Tab-separated table of N, CA and C in Angstrom:
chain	number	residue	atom	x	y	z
A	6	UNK	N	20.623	-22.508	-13.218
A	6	UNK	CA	21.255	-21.214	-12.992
A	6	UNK	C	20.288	-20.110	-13.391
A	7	UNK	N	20.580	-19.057	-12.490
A	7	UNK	CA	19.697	-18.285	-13.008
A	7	UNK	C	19.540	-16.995	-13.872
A	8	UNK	N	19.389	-16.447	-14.844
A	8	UNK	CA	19.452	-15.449	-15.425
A	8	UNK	C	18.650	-14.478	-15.815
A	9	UNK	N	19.059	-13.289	-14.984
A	9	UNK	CA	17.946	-11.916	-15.728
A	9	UNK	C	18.811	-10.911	-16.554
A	10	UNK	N	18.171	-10.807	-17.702
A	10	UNK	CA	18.315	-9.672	-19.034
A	10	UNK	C	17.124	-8.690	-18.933
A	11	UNK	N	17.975	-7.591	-18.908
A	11	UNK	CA	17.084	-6.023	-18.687
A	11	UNK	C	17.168	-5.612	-19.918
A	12	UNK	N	16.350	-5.151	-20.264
A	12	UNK	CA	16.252	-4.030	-22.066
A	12	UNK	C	15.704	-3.157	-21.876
A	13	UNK	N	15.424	-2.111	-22.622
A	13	UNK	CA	14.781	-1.068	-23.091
A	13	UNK	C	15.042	0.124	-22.407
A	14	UNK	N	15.890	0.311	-21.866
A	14	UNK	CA	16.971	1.644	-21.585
A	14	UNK	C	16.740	2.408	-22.410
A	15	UNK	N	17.406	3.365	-22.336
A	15	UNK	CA	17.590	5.452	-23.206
A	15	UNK	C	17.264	6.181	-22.630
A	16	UNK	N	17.419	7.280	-23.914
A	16	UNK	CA	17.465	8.796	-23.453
A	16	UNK	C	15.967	9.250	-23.455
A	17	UNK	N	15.172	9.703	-22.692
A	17	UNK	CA	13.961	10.101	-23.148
A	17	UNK	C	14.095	11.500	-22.598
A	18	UNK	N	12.918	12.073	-23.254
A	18	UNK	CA	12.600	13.651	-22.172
A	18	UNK	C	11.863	13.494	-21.594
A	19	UNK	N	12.264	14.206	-20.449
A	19	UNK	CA	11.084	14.152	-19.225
A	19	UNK	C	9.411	14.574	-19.714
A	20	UNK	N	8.431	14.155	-19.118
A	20	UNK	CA	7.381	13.704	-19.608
A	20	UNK	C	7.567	12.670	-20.546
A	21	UNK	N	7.730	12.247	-21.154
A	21	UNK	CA	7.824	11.129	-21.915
A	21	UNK	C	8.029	9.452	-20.919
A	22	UNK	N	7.812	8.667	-21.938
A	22	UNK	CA	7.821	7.350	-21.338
A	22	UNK	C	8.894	6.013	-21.979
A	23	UNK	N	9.146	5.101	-21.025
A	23	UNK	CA	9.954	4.005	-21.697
A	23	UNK	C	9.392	2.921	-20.565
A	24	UNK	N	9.590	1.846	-21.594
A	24	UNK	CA	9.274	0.560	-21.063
A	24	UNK	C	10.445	-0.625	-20.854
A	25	UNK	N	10.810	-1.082	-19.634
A	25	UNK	CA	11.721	-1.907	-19.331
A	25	UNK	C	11.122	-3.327	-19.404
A	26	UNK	N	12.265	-4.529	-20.358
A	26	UNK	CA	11.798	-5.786	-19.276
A	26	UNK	C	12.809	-6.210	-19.027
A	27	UNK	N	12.240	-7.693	-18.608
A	27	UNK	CA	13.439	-8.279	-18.209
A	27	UNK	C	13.225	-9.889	-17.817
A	28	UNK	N	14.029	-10.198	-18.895
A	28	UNK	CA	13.940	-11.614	-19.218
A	28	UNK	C	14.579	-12.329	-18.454
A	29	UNK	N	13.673	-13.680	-17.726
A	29	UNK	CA	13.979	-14.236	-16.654
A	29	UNK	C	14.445	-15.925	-17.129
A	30	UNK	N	15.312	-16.900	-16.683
A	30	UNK	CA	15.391	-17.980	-16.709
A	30	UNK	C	15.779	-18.655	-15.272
A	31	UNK	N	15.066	-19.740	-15.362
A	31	UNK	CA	16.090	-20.622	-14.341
A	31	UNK	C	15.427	-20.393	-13.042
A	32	UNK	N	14.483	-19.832	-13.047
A	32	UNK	CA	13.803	-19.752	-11.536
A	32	UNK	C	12.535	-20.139	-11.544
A	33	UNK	N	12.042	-20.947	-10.376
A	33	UNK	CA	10.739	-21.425	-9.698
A	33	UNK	C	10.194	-20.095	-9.875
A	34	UNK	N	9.207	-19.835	-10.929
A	34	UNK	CA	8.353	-18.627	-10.922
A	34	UNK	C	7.113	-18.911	-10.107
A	35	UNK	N	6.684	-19.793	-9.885
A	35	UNK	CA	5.739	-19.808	-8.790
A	35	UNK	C	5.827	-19.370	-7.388
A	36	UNK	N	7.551	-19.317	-7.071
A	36	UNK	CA	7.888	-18.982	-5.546
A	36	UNK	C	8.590	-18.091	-6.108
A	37	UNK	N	8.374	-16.756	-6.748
A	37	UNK	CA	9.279	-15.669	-7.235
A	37	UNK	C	8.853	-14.361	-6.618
A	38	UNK	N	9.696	-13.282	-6.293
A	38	UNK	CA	9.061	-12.114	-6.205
A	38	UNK	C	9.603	-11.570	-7.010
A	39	UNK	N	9.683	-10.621	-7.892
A	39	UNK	CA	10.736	-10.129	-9.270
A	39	UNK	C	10.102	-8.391	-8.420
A	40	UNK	N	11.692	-7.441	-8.715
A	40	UNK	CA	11.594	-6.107	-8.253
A	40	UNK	C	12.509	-5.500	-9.518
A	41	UNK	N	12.290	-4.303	-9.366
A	41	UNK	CA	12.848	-3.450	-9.799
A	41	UNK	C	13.607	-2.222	-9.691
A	42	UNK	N	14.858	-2.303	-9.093
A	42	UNK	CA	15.768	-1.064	-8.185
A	42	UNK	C	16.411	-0.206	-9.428
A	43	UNK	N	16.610	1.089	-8.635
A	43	UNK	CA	17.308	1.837	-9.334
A	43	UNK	C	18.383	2.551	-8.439
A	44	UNK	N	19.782	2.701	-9.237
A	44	UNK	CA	20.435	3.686	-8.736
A	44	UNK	C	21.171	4.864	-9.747
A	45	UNK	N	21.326	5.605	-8.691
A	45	UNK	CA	21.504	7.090	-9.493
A	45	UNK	C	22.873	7.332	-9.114
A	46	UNK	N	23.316	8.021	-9.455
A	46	UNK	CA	25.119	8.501	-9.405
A	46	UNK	C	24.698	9.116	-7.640
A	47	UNK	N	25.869	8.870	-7.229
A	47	UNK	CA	25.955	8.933	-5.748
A	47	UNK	C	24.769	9.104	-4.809
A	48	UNK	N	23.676	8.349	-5.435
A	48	UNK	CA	22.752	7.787	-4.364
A	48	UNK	C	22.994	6.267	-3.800
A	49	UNK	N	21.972	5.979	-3.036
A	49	UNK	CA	22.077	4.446	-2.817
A	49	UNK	C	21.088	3.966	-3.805
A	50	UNK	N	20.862	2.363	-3.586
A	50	UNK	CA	20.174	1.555	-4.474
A	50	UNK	C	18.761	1.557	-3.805
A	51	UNK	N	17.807	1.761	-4.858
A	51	UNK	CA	16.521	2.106	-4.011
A	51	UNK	C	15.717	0.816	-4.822
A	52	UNK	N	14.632	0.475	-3.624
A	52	UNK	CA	13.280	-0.419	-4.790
A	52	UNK	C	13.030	0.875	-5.367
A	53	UNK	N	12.197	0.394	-6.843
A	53	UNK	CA	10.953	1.215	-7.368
A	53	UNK	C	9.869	0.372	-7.226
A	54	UNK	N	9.475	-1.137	-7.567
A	54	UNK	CA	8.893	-1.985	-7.789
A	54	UNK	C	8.688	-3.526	-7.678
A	55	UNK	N	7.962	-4.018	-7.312
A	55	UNK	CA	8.100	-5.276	-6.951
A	55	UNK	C	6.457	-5.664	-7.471
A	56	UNK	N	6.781	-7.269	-7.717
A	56	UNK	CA	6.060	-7.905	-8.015
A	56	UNK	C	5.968	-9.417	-7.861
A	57	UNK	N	4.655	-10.216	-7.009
A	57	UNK	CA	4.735	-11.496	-6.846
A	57	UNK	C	4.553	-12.310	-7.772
A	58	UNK	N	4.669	-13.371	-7.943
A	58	UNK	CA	4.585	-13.968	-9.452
A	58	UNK	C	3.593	-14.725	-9.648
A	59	UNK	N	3.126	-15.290	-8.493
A	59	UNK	CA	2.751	-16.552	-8.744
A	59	UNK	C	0.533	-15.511	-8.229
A	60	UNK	N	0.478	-14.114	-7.414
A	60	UNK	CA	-0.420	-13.714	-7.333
A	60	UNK	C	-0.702	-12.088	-8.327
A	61	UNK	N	0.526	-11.847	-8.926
A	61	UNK	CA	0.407	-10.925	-9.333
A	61	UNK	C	0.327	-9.258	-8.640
A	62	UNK	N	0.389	-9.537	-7.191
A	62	UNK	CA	0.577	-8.447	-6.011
A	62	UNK	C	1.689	-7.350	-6.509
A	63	UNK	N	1.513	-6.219	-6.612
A	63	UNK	CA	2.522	-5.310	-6.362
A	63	UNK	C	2.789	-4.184	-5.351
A	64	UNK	N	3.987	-3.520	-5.856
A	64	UNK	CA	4.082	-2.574	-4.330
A	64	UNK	C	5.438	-2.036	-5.482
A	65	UNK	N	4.765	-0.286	-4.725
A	65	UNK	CA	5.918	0.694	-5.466
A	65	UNK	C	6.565	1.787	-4.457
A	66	UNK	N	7.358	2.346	-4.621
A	66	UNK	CA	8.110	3.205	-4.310
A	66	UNK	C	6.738	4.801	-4.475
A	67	UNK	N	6.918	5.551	-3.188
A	67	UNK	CA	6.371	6.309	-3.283
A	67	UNK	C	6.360	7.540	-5.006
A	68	UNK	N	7.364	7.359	-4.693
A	68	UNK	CA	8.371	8.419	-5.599
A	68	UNK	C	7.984	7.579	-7.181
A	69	UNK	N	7.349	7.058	-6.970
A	69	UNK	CA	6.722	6.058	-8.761
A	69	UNK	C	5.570	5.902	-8.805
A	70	UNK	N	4.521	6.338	-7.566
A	70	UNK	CA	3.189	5.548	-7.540
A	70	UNK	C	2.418	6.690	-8.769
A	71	UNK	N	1.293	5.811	-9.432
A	71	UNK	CA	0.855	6.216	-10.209
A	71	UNK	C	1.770	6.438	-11.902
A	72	UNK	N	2.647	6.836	-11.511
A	72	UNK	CA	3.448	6.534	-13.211
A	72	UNK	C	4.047	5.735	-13.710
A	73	UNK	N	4.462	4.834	-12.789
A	73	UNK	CA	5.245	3.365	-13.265
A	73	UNK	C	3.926	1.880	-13.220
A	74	UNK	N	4.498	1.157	-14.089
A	74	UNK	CA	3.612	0.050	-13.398
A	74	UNK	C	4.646	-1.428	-14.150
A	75	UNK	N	4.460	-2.167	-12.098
A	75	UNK	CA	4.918	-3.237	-12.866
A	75	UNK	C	4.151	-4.238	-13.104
A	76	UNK	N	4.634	-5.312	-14.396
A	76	UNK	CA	3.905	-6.301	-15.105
A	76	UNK	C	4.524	-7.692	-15.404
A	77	UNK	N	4.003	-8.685	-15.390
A	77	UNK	CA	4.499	-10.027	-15.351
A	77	UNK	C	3.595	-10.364	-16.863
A	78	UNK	N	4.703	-11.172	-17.561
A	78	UNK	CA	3.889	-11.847	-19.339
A	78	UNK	C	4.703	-13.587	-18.707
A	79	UNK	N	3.574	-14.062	-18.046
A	79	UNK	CA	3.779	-15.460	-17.734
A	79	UNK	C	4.432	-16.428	-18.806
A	80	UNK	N	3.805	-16.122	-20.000
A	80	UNK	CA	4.209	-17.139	-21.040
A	80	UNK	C	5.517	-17.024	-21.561
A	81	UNK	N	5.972	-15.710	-21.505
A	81	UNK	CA	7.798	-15.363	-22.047
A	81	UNK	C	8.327	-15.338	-20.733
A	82	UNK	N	7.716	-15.787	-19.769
A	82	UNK	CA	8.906	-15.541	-18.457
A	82	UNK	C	9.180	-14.180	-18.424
A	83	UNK	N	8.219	-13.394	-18.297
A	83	UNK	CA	9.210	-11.614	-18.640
A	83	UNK	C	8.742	-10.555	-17.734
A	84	UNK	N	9.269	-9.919	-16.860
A	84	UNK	CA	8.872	-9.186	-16.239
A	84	UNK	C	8.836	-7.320	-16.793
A	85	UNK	N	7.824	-6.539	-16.842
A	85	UNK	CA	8.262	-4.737	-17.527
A	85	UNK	C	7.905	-4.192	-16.214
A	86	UNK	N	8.316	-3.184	-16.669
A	86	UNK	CA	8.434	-1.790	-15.744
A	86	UNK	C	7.975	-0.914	-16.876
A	87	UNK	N	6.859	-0.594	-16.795
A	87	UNK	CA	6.287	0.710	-17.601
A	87	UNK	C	6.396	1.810	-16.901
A	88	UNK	N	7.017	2.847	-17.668
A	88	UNK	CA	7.119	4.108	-16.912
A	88	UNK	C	6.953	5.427	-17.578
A	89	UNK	N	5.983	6.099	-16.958
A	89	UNK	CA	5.515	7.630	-17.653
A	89	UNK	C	5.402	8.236	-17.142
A	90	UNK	N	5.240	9.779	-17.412
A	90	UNK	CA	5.666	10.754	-16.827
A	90	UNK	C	6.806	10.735	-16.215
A	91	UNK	N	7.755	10.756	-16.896
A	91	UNK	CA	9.287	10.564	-16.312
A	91	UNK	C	9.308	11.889	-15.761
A	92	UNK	N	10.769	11.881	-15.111
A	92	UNK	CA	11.240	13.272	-14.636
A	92	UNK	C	12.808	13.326	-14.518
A	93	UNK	N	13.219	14.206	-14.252
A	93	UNK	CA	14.270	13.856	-14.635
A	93	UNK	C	15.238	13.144	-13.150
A	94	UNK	N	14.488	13.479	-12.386
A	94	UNK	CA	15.342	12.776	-10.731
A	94	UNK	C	14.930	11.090	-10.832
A	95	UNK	N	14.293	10.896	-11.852
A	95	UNK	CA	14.192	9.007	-12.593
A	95	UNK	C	15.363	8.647	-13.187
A	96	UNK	N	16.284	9.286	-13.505
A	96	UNK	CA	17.403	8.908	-14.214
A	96	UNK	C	18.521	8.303	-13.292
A	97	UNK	N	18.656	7.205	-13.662
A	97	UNK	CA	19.302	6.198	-13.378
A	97	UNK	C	20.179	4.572	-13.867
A	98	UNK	N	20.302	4.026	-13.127
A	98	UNK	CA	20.910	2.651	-13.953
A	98	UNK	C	19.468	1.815	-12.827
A	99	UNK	N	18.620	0.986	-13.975
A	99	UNK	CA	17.669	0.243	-13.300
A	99	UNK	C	18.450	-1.141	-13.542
A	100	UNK	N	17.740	-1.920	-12.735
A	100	UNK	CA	18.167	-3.417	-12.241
A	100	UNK	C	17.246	-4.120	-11.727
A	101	UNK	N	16.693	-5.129	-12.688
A	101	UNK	CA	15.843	-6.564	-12.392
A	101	UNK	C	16.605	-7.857	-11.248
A	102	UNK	N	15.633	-7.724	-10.512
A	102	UNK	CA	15.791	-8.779	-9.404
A	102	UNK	C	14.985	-9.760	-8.836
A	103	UNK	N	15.061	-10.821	-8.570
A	103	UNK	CA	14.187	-11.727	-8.017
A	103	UNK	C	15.235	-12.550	-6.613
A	104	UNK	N	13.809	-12.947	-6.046
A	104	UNK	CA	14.268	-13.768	-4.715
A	104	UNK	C	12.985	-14.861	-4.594
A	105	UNK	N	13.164	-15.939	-3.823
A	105	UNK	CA	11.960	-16.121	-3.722
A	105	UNK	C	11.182	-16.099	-2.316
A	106	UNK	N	10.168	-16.584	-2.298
A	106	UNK	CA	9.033	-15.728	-1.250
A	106	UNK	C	9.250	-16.925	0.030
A	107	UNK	N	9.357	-15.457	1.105
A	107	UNK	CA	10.135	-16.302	2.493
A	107	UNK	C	11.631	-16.028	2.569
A	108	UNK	N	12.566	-15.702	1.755
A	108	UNK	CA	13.811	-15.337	2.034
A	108	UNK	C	13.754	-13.466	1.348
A	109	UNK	N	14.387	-12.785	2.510
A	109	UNK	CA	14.181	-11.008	2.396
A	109	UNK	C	14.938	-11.101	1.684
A	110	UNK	N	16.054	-11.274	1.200
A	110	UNK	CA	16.782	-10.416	-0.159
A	110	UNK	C	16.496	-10.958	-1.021
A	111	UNK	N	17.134	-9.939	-2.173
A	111	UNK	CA	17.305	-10.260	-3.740
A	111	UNK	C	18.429	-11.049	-3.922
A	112	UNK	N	18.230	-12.197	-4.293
A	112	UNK	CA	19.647	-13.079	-4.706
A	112	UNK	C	20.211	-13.142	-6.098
A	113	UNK	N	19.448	-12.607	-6.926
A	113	UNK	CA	19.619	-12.600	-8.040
A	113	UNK	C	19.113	-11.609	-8.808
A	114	UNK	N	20.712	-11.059	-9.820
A	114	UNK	CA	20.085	-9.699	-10.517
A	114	UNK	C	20.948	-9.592	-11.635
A	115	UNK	N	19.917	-8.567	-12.813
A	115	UNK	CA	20.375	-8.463	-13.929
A	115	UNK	C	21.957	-7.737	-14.242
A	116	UNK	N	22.093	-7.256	-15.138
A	116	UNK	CA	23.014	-6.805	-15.067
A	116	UNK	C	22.840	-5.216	-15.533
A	117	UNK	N	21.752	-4.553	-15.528
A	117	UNK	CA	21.139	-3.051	-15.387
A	117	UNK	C	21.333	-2.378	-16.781
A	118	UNK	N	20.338	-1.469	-16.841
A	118	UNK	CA	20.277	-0.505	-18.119
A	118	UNK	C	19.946	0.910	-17.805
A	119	UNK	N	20.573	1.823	-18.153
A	119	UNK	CA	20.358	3.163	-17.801
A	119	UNK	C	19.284	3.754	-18.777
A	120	UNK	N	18.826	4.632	-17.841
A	120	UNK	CA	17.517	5.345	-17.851
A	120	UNK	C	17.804	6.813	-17.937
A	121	UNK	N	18.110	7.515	-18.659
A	121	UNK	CA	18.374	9.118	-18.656
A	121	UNK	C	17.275	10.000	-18.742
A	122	UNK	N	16.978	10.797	-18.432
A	122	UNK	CA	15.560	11.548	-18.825
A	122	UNK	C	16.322	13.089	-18.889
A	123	UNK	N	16.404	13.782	-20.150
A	123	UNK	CA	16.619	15.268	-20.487
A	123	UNK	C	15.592	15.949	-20.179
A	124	UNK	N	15.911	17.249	-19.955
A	124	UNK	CA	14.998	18.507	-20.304
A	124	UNK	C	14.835	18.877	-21.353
């Protein structure tokens, strides 16, 4: 079975930074793609981030390039989302996901941590 745990949520101020992970079990990490969506109060669910597992490939959301970065720690199974220079249109509920490579959706996802960014 499979399970992802998201952490490191809060309040930050814009400019400032926070780091997400998100602890993975139960999946073929060699055939993994692990992403990272966010949604915001009456938006839809957007990628920010994605990452292959087994090459380390990523791909971001325009709206993140350069201030986010995502990262794979092979040995804890753990996927982060580093993120700086926040702003405040970043504020959201983020959500760890994986699928694996060859099937388009996410089949599996955390259960999300909000991201607030003040002025």
């Amino acid at each position: 079975q499979v399970h992802l745990v998201e952490s490191g949520g809060g309040l930050v101020q814009a400019g400032g930074s926070l780091r997400l992970s998100c602890a993975a079990s139960g999946l073929t990490f060699s055939r993994s793609v692990m992403g990272w969506f966010r949604q915001a109060p009456g938006k839809e669910r957007e990628v920010v981030a994605a990452t292959t597992w087994s090459t380390g490939s990523t791909s971001y959301a325009d709206s993140v390039k350069g201030r986010f970065t995502i990262s794979r720690d092979n040995a804890k199974s753990t996927v982060h989302l580093q993120m700086n220079s926040l702003k405040l249109e970043d504020t959201a509920v983020y959500y760890c996901a994986a699928r694996y490579v060859g099937v388009t959706s996410y089949d599996y996802w955390g259960q999300g941590t909000q991201v607030t960014v003040s002025s």
